[in-house]
CSV table of C-alpha atoms and ligand atoms in Angstrom, one decimal:
chain,number,residue,atom,x,y,z
T,1084,MET,CA,15.0,-5.1,-31.1
T,1085,LYS,CA,12.9,-3.5,-33.9
T,1086,ASP,CA,11.2,-0.2,-33.2
T,1087,LEU,CA,7.5,-0.6,-33.2
T,1088,PRO,CA,5.7,2.3,-34.9
T,1089,ARG,CA,3.6,4.0,-32.2
T,1090,ARG,CA,0.4,4.0,-34.2
T,1091,LYS,CA,0.6,0.3,-35.1
T,1092,PHE,CA,1.5,-0.4,-31.5
T,1093,ILE,CA,-1.5,1.5,-30.0
T,1094,LYS,CA,-3.8,-0.4,-32.3
T,1095,GLY,CA,-2.5,-3.7,-31.0
T,1096,ALA,CA,-2.5,-2.5,-27.4
T,1097,ALA,CA,-6.1,-1.5,-27.7
T,1098,VAL,CA,-7.1,-4.9,-29.0
T,1099,LEU,CA,-5.0,-6.5,-26.3
T,1100,SER,CA,-6.5,-4.5,-23.4
T,1101,GLY,CA,-10.0,-5.1,-24.9
T,1102,ALA,CA,-9.6,-8.8,-25.0
T,1103,ALA,CA,-7.7,-9.4,-21.8
T,1104,ILE,CA,-10.6,-8.2,-19.6
T,1105,CYS,CA,-12.5,-11.3,-20.4
T,1106,GLY,CA,-12.1,-14.2,-18.0
T,1107,VAL,CA,-12.7,-16.8,-20.8
T,1108,ALA,CA,-10.6,-14.8,-23.3
T,1109,THR,CA,-7.7,-17.1,-23.7
T,1110,ALA,CA,-8.5,-17.6,-27.4
T,1111,ASN,CA,-9.2,-13.9,-27.8
T,1112,ASN,CA,-5.9,-13.1,-26.1
T,1113,ALA,CA,-4.1,-15.3,-28.5
T,1114,LYS,CA,-5.7,-13.5,-31.4
T,1115,ALA,CA,-4.9,-10.1,-29.9
T,1116,ALA,CA,-1.3,-11.2,-29.4
T,1117,GLU,CA,-1.2,-12.0,-33.1
T,1118,THR,CA,-1.8,-8.4,-34.0
T,1119,LEU,CA,1.4,-7.4,-32.1
T,1120,PRO,CA,4.7,-8.1,-33.8
T,1121,GLU,CA,6.3,-11.2,-32.4
T,1122,ASP,CA,9.4,-9.3,-31.2
T,1123,PHE,CA,7.3,-6.7,-29.4
T,1124,VAL,CA,8.7,-5.8,-26.0
T,1125,PRO,CA,6.9,-3.5,-23.6
T,1126,PRO,CA,8.9,-0.4,-22.7
T,1127,PRO,CA,11.0,-0.8,-19.5
T,1128,MET,CA,9.7,0.6,-16.3
T,1129,PRO,CA,9.1,3.1,-14.9
T,1130,TRP,CA,6.3,4.3,-17.2
T,1131,GLY,CA,5.9,7.8,-15.8
T,1132,TYR,CA,3.4,9.8,-13.7
T,1133,GLN,CA,1.1,12.7,-14.0
T,1134,GLU,CA,-0.9,14.3,-11.3
T,1135,LEU,CA,-4.0,12.4,-10.3
T,1136,ASP,CA,-7.1,13.3,-8.3
T,1137,PRO,CA,-6.9,11.5,-5.0
T,1138,GLU,CA,-10.7,11.7,-4.5
T,1139,TYR,CA,-11.4,10.0,-7.8
T,1140,VAL,CA,-8.9,7.3,-6.9
T,1141,ARG,CA,-10.5,6.8,-3.5
T,1142,LYS,CA,-13.7,6.0,-5.3
T,1143,LEU,CA,-12.0,3.7,-7.8
T,1144,GLY,CA,-10.3,1.9,-4.9
T,1145,HIS,CA,-13.6,1.3,-3.1
T,1146,LEU,CA,-15.1,0.0,-6.4
T,1147,GLY,CA,-12.0,-2.1,-7.1
T,1148,TYR,CA,-12.4,-3.8,-3.7
T,1149,TYR,CA,-15.8,-5.1,-4.6
T,1150,LEU,CA,-14.3,-7.3,-7.4
T,1151,GLU,CA,-10.6,-7.7,-6.5
T,1152,GLU,CA,-10.5,-7.1,-2.8
T,1153,CYS,CA,-7.9,-4.9,-1.1
T,1154,GLY,CA,-4.7,-5.9,-3.0
T,1155,GLY,CA,-6.2,-6.0,-6.5
T,1156,GLY,CA,-8.5,-3.0,-5.7
T,1157,SER,CA,-5.8,-0.5,-4.7
T,1158,PHE,CA,-3.6,-1.5,-7.6
T,1159,TRP,CA,-6.4,-1.4,-10.1
T,1160,ALA,CA,-7.5,2.0,-8.8
T,1161,ILE,CA,-4.2,3.8,-9.3
T,1162,MET,CA,-3.3,2.0,-12.5
T,1163,THR,CA,-6.7,2.7,-14.0
T,1164,ALA,CA,-6.4,6.4,-13.2
T,1165,LEU,CA,-2.9,6.4,-14.7
T,1166,LYS,CA,-4.2,4.6,-17.8
T,1167,GLU,CA,-7.0,7.1,-18.3
T,1168,LYS,CA,-4.6,10.0,-17.8
T,1169,ILE,CA,-1.5,8.9,-19.6
T,1170,GLY,CA,-2.7,6.1,-22.0
T,1171,TYR,CA,0.1,4.1,-23.5
T,1172,PRO,CA,2.1,2.3,-22.0
T,1173,TYR,CA,-0.4,1.9,-19.2
T,1174,THR,CA,-2.9,0.6,-21.8
T,1175,LEU,CA,-0.7,-2.5,-21.9
T,1176,VAL,CA,-1.7,-3.6,-18.4
T,1177,PRO,CA,-4.8,-5.9,-18.5
T,1178,LEU,CA,-7.1,-3.9,-16.4
T,1179,PRO,CA,-10.9,-4.3,-16.7
T,1180,THR,CA,-12.6,-0.9,-17.2
T,1181,GLN,CA,-14.7,0.9,-14.6
T,1182,GLU,CA,-17.8,0.2,-16.7
T,1183,GLU,CA,-17.0,-3.5,-16.8
T,1184,PHE,CA,-16.6,-3.6,-13.0
T,1185,ILE,CA,-19.9,-1.8,-12.6
T,1186,GLU,CA,-21.7,-4.1,-15.1
T,1187,HIS,CA,-20.3,-7.0,-13.1
T,1188,LEU,CA,-21.9,-5.7,-9.9
T,1189,GLU,CA,-25.2,-4.8,-11.8
T,1190,ALA,CA,-25.4,-8.4,-13.1
T,1191,LYS,CA,-24.9,-9.7,-9.5
T,1192,LYS,CA,-27.7,-7.3,-8.4
T,1193,ARG,CA,-30.0,-8.7,-11.1
T,1194,GLY,CA,-29.2,-12.2,-9.8
T,1195,GLU,CA,-27.3,-13.1,-13.0
T,1196,LYS,CA,-24.0,-14.9,-13.2
T,1197,PRO,CA,-21.5,-12.1,-13.7
T,1198,LYS,CA,-18.4,-12.2,-15.9
T,1199,HIS,CA,-15.3,-13.3,-14.2
T,1200,TYR,CA,-12.4,-10.9,-13.7
T,1201,GLN,CA,-9.0,-11.5,-12.2
T,1202,GLY,CA,-6.8,-8.8,-11.0
T,1203,ILE,CA,-3.1,-8.2,-10.7
T,1204,MET,CA,-2.2,-8.0,-7.0
T,1205,GLN,CA,-5.4,-9.8,-6.1
T,1206,HIS,CA,-3.3,-12.3,-4.1
T,1207,GLY,CA,-2.9,-9.4,-1.6
T,1208,VAL,CA,-6.4,-10.3,-0.2
T,1209,GLY,CA,-6.6,-10.6,3.5
T,1210,GLY,CA,-2.9,-9.8,4.1
T,1211,VAL,CA,-1.7,-12.1,1.3
T,1212,ALA,CA,-4.0,-14.9,0.4
T,1213,ASP,CA,-5.9,-14.6,3.7
T,1214,TYR,CA,-2.7,-15.1,5.7
T,1215,GLY,CA,-3.2,-11.9,7.7
T,1216,SER,CA,0.2,-10.4,7.0
T,1217,LEU,CA,0.7,-7.1,5.1
T,1218,CYS,CA,-2.7,-5.4,4.3
T,1219,GLY,CA,-3.4,-5.7,0.6
T,1220,ALA,CA,-4.5,-2.1,0.3
T,1221,ALA,CA,-0.9,-1.0,1.1
T,1222,ASN,CA,0.6,-3.8,-0.9
T,1223,GLY,CA,-1.4,-3.1,-4.1
T,1224,ALA,CA,-0.8,0.6,-3.9
T,1225,ALA,CA,3.0,0.0,-3.4
T,1226,ALA,CA,3.0,-2.2,-6.6
T,1227,ALA,CA,1.5,0.7,-8.6
T,1228,VAL,CA,4.2,3.1,-7.3
T,1229,MET,CA,6.8,1.0,-9.0
T,1230,PHE,CA,5.2,1.7,-12.4
T,1231,ALA,CA,5.3,5.5,-11.9
T,1232,PHE,CA,8.7,6.4,-10.6
T,1233,PRO,CA,12.3,5.0,-10.6
T,1234,ALA,CA,13.0,2.3,-8.0
T,1235,ALA,CA,15.3,4.8,-6.2
T,1236,ASP,CA,12.2,6.9,-5.4
T,1237,MET,CA,10.1,4.0,-4.2
T,1238,LYS,CA,11.1,3.8,-0.5
T,1239,PRO,CA,10.3,7.3,0.6
T,1240,ILE,CA,6.9,7.0,-1.0
T,1241,VAL,CA,6.0,3.4,0.1
T,1242,GLN,CA,7.3,4.0,3.6
T,1243,ARG,CA,4.8,6.8,3.9
T,1244,ILE,CA,2.0,4.6,2.6
T,1245,MET,CA,3.0,2.1,5.4
T,1246,ARG,CA,3.2,4.8,8.0
T,1247,TYR,CA,-0.2,6.3,6.9
T,1248,TYR,CA,-1.7,2.8,7.2
T,1249,GLU,CA,-0.4,2.4,10.8
T,1250,THR,CA,-1.7,5.8,12.0
T,1251,GLU,CA,-4.9,6.6,10.1
T,1252,ALA,CA,-8.2,5.9,11.9
T,1253,PHE,CA,-9.8,3.8,9.2
T,1254,PRO,CA,-12.1,4.1,7.5
T,1255,ASN,CA,-11.2,7.7,6.7
T,1256,ALA,CA,-14.0,10.3,7.4
T,1257,LYS,CA,-14.2,11.1,3.7
T,1258,SER,CA,-14.9,7.5,2.9
T,1259,ASN,CA,-17.6,7.3,5.5
T,1260,GLN,CA,-19.2,10.4,4.1
T,1261,TYR,CA,-19.1,9.2,0.5
T,1262,ALA,CA,-20.9,6.0,1.6
T,1263,VAL,CA,-23.6,7.8,3.6
T,1264,ASN,CA,-24.1,10.3,0.7
T,1265,ASP,CA,-24.0,7.5,-1.9
T,1266,GLU,CA,-21.1,9.1,-3.7
T,1267,PHE,CA,-19.1,5.9,-4.3
T,1268,LEU,CA,-19.4,4.2,-7.6
T,1269,VAL,CA,-20.9,0.8,-6.6
T,1270,PRO,CA,-24.5,0.1,-7.5
T,1271,LYS,CA,-25.2,-1.6,-4.2
T,1272,TYR,CA,-23.3,-1.2,-0.9
T,1273,LYS,CA,-22.3,-3.9,1.4
T,1274,SER,CA,-23.2,-1.3,4.1
T,1275,GLN,CA,-23.8,2.4,3.7
T,1276,LYS,CA,-23.4,3.2,7.3
T,1277,SER,CA,-20.8,5.5,8.7
T,1278,LEU,CA,-18.5,2.9,10.3
T,1279,PRO,CA,-16.5,3.2,13.5
T,1280,ARG,CA,-13.0,4.3,12.9
T,1281,SER,CA,-9.8,3.0,14.5
T,1282,ALA,CA,-6.0,3.2,14.0
T,1283,SER,CA,-4.3,-0.2,14.2
T,1284,HIS,CA,-0.7,0.9,14.7
T,1285,SER,CA,0.2,-2.0,12.5
T,1286,VAL,CA,0.4,-2.7,8.8
T,1287,LEU,CA,-0.8,-6.3,9.4
T,1288,CYS,CA,-4.2,-7.2,8.1
T,1289,HIS,CA,-4.6,-9.4,11.2
T,1290,VAL,CA,-4.1,-6.6,13.7
T,1291,SER,CA,-6.0,-4.1,11.7
T,1292,VAL,CA,-9.1,-6.2,11.3
T,1293,ALA,CA,-8.9,-7.6,14.9
T,1294,LYS,CA,-8.6,-4.2,16.5
T,1295,TRP,CA,-11.4,-2.7,14.4
T,1296,CYS,CA,-13.7,-5.7,15.1
T,1297,GLU,CA,-13.0,-5.3,18.8
T,1298,LYS,CA,-13.8,-1.6,18.7
T,1299,SER,CA,-16.9,-1.9,16.4
T,1300,GLY,CA,-18.4,-5.1,17.7
T,1301,TYR,CA,-18.7,-6.4,14.1
T,1302,ALA,CA,-17.4,-9.9,13.3
T,1303,SER,CA,-14.5,-10.4,10.8
T,1304,GLY,CA,-16.9,-12.2,8.4
T,1305,SER,CA,-19.5,-9.4,8.6
T,1306,LYS,CA,-20.6,-7.2,5.7
T,1307,GLU,CA,-19.6,-4.2,7.7
T,1308,ARG,CA,-16.0,-5.4,8.1
T,1309,SER,CA,-15.8,-6.1,4.4
T,1310,GLU,CA,-17.2,-2.6,3.6
T,1311,ARG,CA,-14.7,-1.2,6.0
T,1312,CYS,CA,-11.9,-2.8,4.0
T,1313,ALA,CA,-13.4,-1.5,0.7
T,1314,ARG,CA,-13.2,2.0,2.2
T,1315,ILE,CA,-9.7,1.4,3.4
T,1316,THR,CA,-8.7,0.3,-0.1
T,1317,GLY,CA,-9.9,3.6,-1.4
T,1318,ASP,CA,-8.3,5.5,1.5
T,1319,THR,CA,-4.9,3.9,1.0
T,1320,ALA,CA,-5.0,4.3,-2.8
T,1321,ALA,CA,-6.0,8.0,-2.3
T,1322,MET,CA,-3.0,8.5,0.0
T,1323,ALA,CA,-0.7,6.8,-2.3
T,1324,VAL,CA,-1.7,9.2,-5.1
T,1325,THR,CA,-1.4,12.2,-2.7
T,1326,LEU,CA,2.1,11.1,-2.1
T,1327,LEU,CA,2.9,10.4,-5.7
T,1328,ASN,CA,1.6,13.9,-6.5
T,1329,ALA,CA,3.8,15.4,-3.8
T,1330,HIS,CA,6.8,13.5,-5.1
T,1331,LEU,CA,6.1,14.8,-8.6
T,1332,LYS,CA,6.3,18.3,-7.2
T,1333,GLY,CA,9.2,17.6,-4.9
T,1334,ASN,CA,7.4,18.3,-1.7
T,1335,LEU,CA,6.9,14.8,-0.2
T,1336,GLU,CA,8.4,15.8,3.2
T,1337,THR,CA,6.1,18.8,3.5
T,1338,VAL,CA,3.0,16.9,2.5
T,1339,PHE,CA,3.8,13.9,4.7
T,1340,PRO,CA,6.7,14.2,7.2
T,1341,LEU,CA,7.8,10.7,7.9
T,1342,LYS,CA,7.4,10.5,11.7
T,1343,LEU,CA,7.9,7.2,13.3
T,1344,SER,CA,6.3,6.5,16.7
T,1345,GLU,CA,8.3,7.6,19.7
T,1346,ASP,CA,8.9,4.0,20.7
T,1347,THR,CA,10.1,3.0,17.3
T,1348,VAL,CA,12.5,5.9,17.2
T,1349,SER,CA,13.9,5.0,20.6
T,1350,CYS,CA,14.3,1.3,19.6
T,1351,ARG,CA,15.9,2.1,16.3
T,1352,VAL,CA,18.7,4.0,18.1
T,1353,CYS,CA,20.2,0.5,18.4
T,1354,HIS,CA,18.0,-1.9,16.5
T,1355,PHE,CA,18.4,-1.1,12.8
T,1356,LYS,CA,19.8,-2.9,9.8
T,1357,GLY,CA,23.5,-2.6,10.4
T,1358,LYS,CA,26.8,-4.5,10.8
T,1359,LYS,CA,27.3,-4.3,14.6
T,1360,TYR,CA,25.5,-7.4,16.0
T,1361,GLU,CA,26.5,-6.7,19.7
T,1362,ALA,CA,25.0,-3.2,19.5
T,1363,GLY,CA,21.6,-4.5,18.6
T,1364,GLN,CA,21.8,-4.5,14.9
T,1365,PHE,CA,20.2,-7.9,14.5
T,1366,ALA,CA,16.8,-6.5,13.7
T,1367,ARG,CA,15.5,-4.4,10.9
T,1368,GLY,CA,12.4,-2.5,9.9
T,1369,SER,CA,10.3,0.4,11.2
T,1370,MET,CA,7.0,-1.1,12.0
T,1371,GLU,CA,5.6,0.2,15.3
T,1372,CYS,CA,7.7,-1.9,17.7
T,1373,ALA,CA,5.4,-1.4,20.6
T,1374,SER,CA,2.5,-3.1,18.8
T,1375,CYS,CA,4.3,-6.4,19.5
T,1376,HIS,CA,7.1,-5.9,22.0
T,1377,ASN,CA,6.3,-4.8,25.5
T,1378,ASP,CA,8.5,-7.0,27.6
T,1379,MET,CA,11.7,-5.0,27.9
T,1380,THR,CA,13.2,-7.3,30.5
T,1381,PRO,CA,16.2,-8.3,28.4
T,1382,HIS,CA,17.2,-4.6,28.4
T,1383,MET,CA,17.2,-4.4,32.2
T,1384,ALA,CA,20.5,-6.1,32.8
T,1385,GLU,CA,23.5,-4.0,33.7
T,1386,ASN,CA,25.8,-3.2,30.9
T,1387,LYS,CA,28.7,-1.0,30.0
T,1388,LEU,CA,27.2,0.3,26.9
T,1389,LYS,CA,27.9,3.7,25.7
T,1390,THR,CA,25.4,4.7,23.1
T,1391,ALA,CA,26.6,5.6,19.6
T,1392,TYR,CA,26.3,9.1,20.8
T,1393,GLY,CA,28.7,8.7,23.8
T,1394,THR,CA,26.1,8.7,26.5
T,1395,ASP,CA,26.7,6.3,29.4
T,1396,VAL,CA,23.7,4.2,30.2
T,1397,GLY,CA,23.1,1.8,33.1
T,1398,THR,CA,20.7,-0.5,31.5
T,1399,TRP,CA,19.4,-1.2,28.1
T,1400,ALA,CA,16.0,0.2,29.1
T,1401,GLY,CA,17.8,3.3,30.3
T,1402,ALA,CA,19.4,3.4,26.9
T,1403,ALA,CA,16.1,3.5,25.1
T,1404,VAL,CA,15.1,6.4,27.2
T,1405,VAL,CA,18.5,8.1,26.6
T,1406,GLY,CA,17.9,7.5,22.9
T,1407,THR,CA,14.8,9.7,22.8
T,1408,ALA,CA,15.8,12.1,25.6
T,1409,ALA,CA,19.1,12.9,24.0
T,1410,GLY,CA,17.2,14.2,21.0
T,1411,ILE,CA,18.2,11.4,18.7
T,1412,GLY,CA,14.8,12.3,17.5
T,1413,THR,CA,12.5,11.2,14.8
T,1414,HIS,CA,14.4,13.0,12.2
T,1415,ALA,CA,17.8,11.5,12.9
T,1416,VAL,CA,16.5,8.0,13.0
T,1417,ALA,CA,14.0,8.4,10.2
T,1418,GLY,CA,16.9,9.9,8.2
T,1419,ARG,CA,19.0,6.9,8.8
T,1420,PHE,CA,16.0,4.8,7.9
T,1421,SER,CA,15.7,6.2,4.4
T,1422,LYS,CA,19.5,6.3,3.9
T,1423,GLU,CA,19.9,2.6,4.4
T,1424,GLU,CA,21.8,1.2,1.4
T,1425,PRO,CA,19.2,0.9,-1.3
T,1426,HIS,CA,20.7,-2.3,-2.9
T,1427,ASP,CA,21.7,-4.0,0.3
T,1428,GLU,CA,20.3,-7.6,0.5
T,1429,GLU,CA,16.7,-6.9,1.5
S,224,HEC,C1,20.7,1.2,23.6
S,224,HEC,C2,20.5,0.2,22.6
S,224,HEC,C3,19.1,-0.4,22.6
S,224,HEC,C4,17.9,0.2,22.6
S,224,HEC,C5,17.6,1.6,22.6
S,224,HEC,C6,16.9,-0.9,22.6
S,224,HEC,N1,17.5,-2.1,22.5
S,224,HEC,FE1,16.7,-3.9,22.4
S,224,HEC,N2,18.5,-4.8,22.6
S,224,HEC,C7,19.7,-4.2,22.6
S,224,HEC,C8,20.7,-5.1,22.7
S,224,HEC,C9,22.2,-4.8,22.6
S,224,HEC,C10,20.1,-6.4,22.8
S,224,HEC,C11,20.7,-7.7,23.0
S,224,HEC,C12,20.8,-7.9,24.5
S,224,HEC,C13,21.2,-9.2,24.9
S,224,HEC,O1,20.9,-10.2,24.2
S,224,HEC,O2,21.9,-9.3,25.9
S,224,HEC,C14,18.7,-6.1,22.7
S,224,HEC,C15,17.7,-7.1,22.8
S,224,HEC,C16,16.4,-6.9,22.4
S,224,HEC,C17,15.4,-8.0,22.2
S,224,HEC,C18,15.7,-9.4,22.3
S,224,HEC,C19,15.5,-9.8,23.6
S,224,HEC,C20,15.8,-11.3,23.8
S,224,HEC,O3,14.9,-11.9,24.2
S,224,HEC,O4,16.9,-11.7,23.5
S,224,HEC,C21,14.3,-7.4,21.8
S,224,HEC,C22,13.0,-8.0,21.5
S,224,HEC,C23,14.5,-5.9,21.8
S,224,HEC,N3,15.8,-5.7,22.2
S,224,HEC,C24,13.6,-5.0,21.5
S,224,HEC,C25,13.7,-3.6,21.7
S,224,HEC,C26,12.7,-2.7,21.6
S,224,HEC,C27,11.3,-3.0,21.3
S,224,HEC,C28,13.2,-1.5,21.9
S,224,HEC,C29,12.5,-0.1,22.0
S,224,HEC,C30,11.5,0.0,23.0
S,224,HEC,C31,14.7,-1.7,22.2
S,224,HEC,N4,14.9,-3.0,22.1
S,224,HEC,C32,15.6,-0.7,22.5
S,224,HEC,C33,19.9,-2.8,22.5
S,224,HEC,C34,18.9,-1.9,22.5
S,225,HEC,C1,4.3,-7.6,14.3
S,225,HEC,C2,5.0,-7.8,15.5
S,225,HEC,C3,6.4,-7.2,15.7
S,225,HEC,C4,6.7,-5.9,15.5
S,225,HEC,C5,5.8,-4.8,15.0
S,225,HEC,C6,8.1,-5.8,15.8
S,225,HEC,N1,8.6,-7.0,16.2
S,225,HEC,FE1,10.4,-7.5,16.8
S,225,HEC,N2,10.0,-9.4,16.8
S,225,HEC,C7,8.7,-9.9,16.7
S,225,HEC,C8,8.8,-11.3,16.9
S,225,HEC,C9,7.6,-12.3,16.9
S,225,HEC,C10,10.1,-11.7,17.1
S,225,HEC,C11,10.7,-13.0,17.4
S,225,HEC,C12,10.7,-13.1,18.9
S,225,HEC,C13,11.2,-14.4,19.4
S,225,HEC,O1,11.0,-15.4,18.7
S,225,HEC,O2,11.8,-14.4,20.5
S,225,HEC,C14,10.9,-10.4,17.1
S,225,HEC,C15,12.2,-10.3,17.3
S,225,HEC,C16,12.9,-9.1,17.5
S,225,HEC,C17,14.2,-9.0,18.0
S,225,HEC,C18,15.2,-10.0,18.2
S,225,HEC,C19,14.7,-10.8,19.4
S,225,HEC,C20,15.5,-12.0,19.7
S,225,HEC,O3,14.9,-12.9,20.1
S,225,HEC,O4,16.8,-11.9,19.5
S,225,HEC,C21,14.5,-7.6,18.1
S,225,HEC,C22,15.8,-7.0,18.6
S,225,HEC,C23,13.3,-6.9,17.7
S,225,HEC,N3,12.3,-7.9,17.4
S,225,HEC,C24,13.1,-5.6,17.7
S,225,HEC,C25,12.1,-4.9,17.2
S,225,HEC,C26,12.0,-3.5,16.9
S,225,HEC,C27,13.1,-2.6,17.3
S,225,HEC,C28,10.9,-3.3,16.3
S,225,HEC,C29,10.4,-1.9,15.8
S,225,HEC,C30,11.2,-1.3,14.9
S,225,HEC,C31,10.1,-4.5,16.2
S,225,HEC,N4,10.9,-5.5,16.7
S,225,HEC,C32,8.9,-4.6,15.7
S,225,HEC,C33,7.6,-9.2,16.5
S,225,HEC,C34,7.5,-7.9,16.1
């Protein structure tokens, strides 16, 4: 591979990022590509990180949602802040500029046909293509994390994004305040009200939306629900950046101690990704178990189980209690969680 002189490269990259923003830019893209040497190869990831302002990213995330929904929005917000701060190689990512996003919304406001934009991670919308699974705000933010730090650092950061998503009463109070005070970047809001807040205890779009709708009385197709998700996109991107900042300074655990719910901790005493099938290691993950499992009947049968910690238990249900009572607490289990073999089949 030939080394590309940096100056020549930046020139090409600027043309490329300028052209790629245009929805009908296929021809332009081809032209831009011509200005890059044929054997040009983007640098390998990760591309590095510098401290970002979470409040700025919260606003970008909110704006991003208006064009690329939750998945595209949170990814765009973090990547845009990185591009502005670090420049190359983040200039290589085809990200429309903030001004272009705002012009798009202004055009809509004027009743004109706005330019089309398409975003990376936009498929995250509505829990992946409206399927209601993982919320796009978390998904898009996680994708951006992969650009910033080595893959080995990804899990502790992304797990915290997920945990934040489960526990935060969305939309965050700051987001509500920005909307009411008109501090967000959009020219026209879907709703400027301070919206009801609720924690979903789930990373699923389906659960998050349904619980919020139930609490607020707004339908899932309402402007208010959409505005809520715009704020959540900002909130999640802002937290991701808070975590990235903390990781940069080496104080992730202080800034956001990874505390799983008490239920999850008790279940994970036995149910974690492991090799002993009979001991319960036929499940994996750390979502809040209790958001879906509440029938513990299978655990009521008598058994001769001694827990891994040598405690005798009469029933599986007893074991779950022993798990927590014996002080196999959040930290032991969370510790095991993050120590799972990183390159095990996922
Ligand atoms: C002390 C170990 C232990 C703890 C703690 C524990 N389980 Fe289990 N669990 C098991 C084992 C072993 C089985 C398999 C039992 C069997 O099939 O006879 C099982 C079975 C299950 C099943 C499958 C039931 C079925 O229909 O076959 C579910 C669901 C489950 N556990 C959920 C949970 C949840 C949720 C928690 C926490 C609230 C929990 N378990 C805590 C050991 C445990
Ligand atoms: C989003 C909902 C959801 C969450 C959260 C969840 N589960 Fe499950 N889990 C399921 C479903 C659905 C199944 C399949 C149940 C079935 O088909 O019987 C399942 C299956 C299982 C099984 C195997 C059951 C079997 O039939 O053998 C275990 C054990 C289990 N889950 C434990 C857990 C634990 C422990 C947690 C928390 C760390 C958890 N689950 C979180 C929905 C969930």
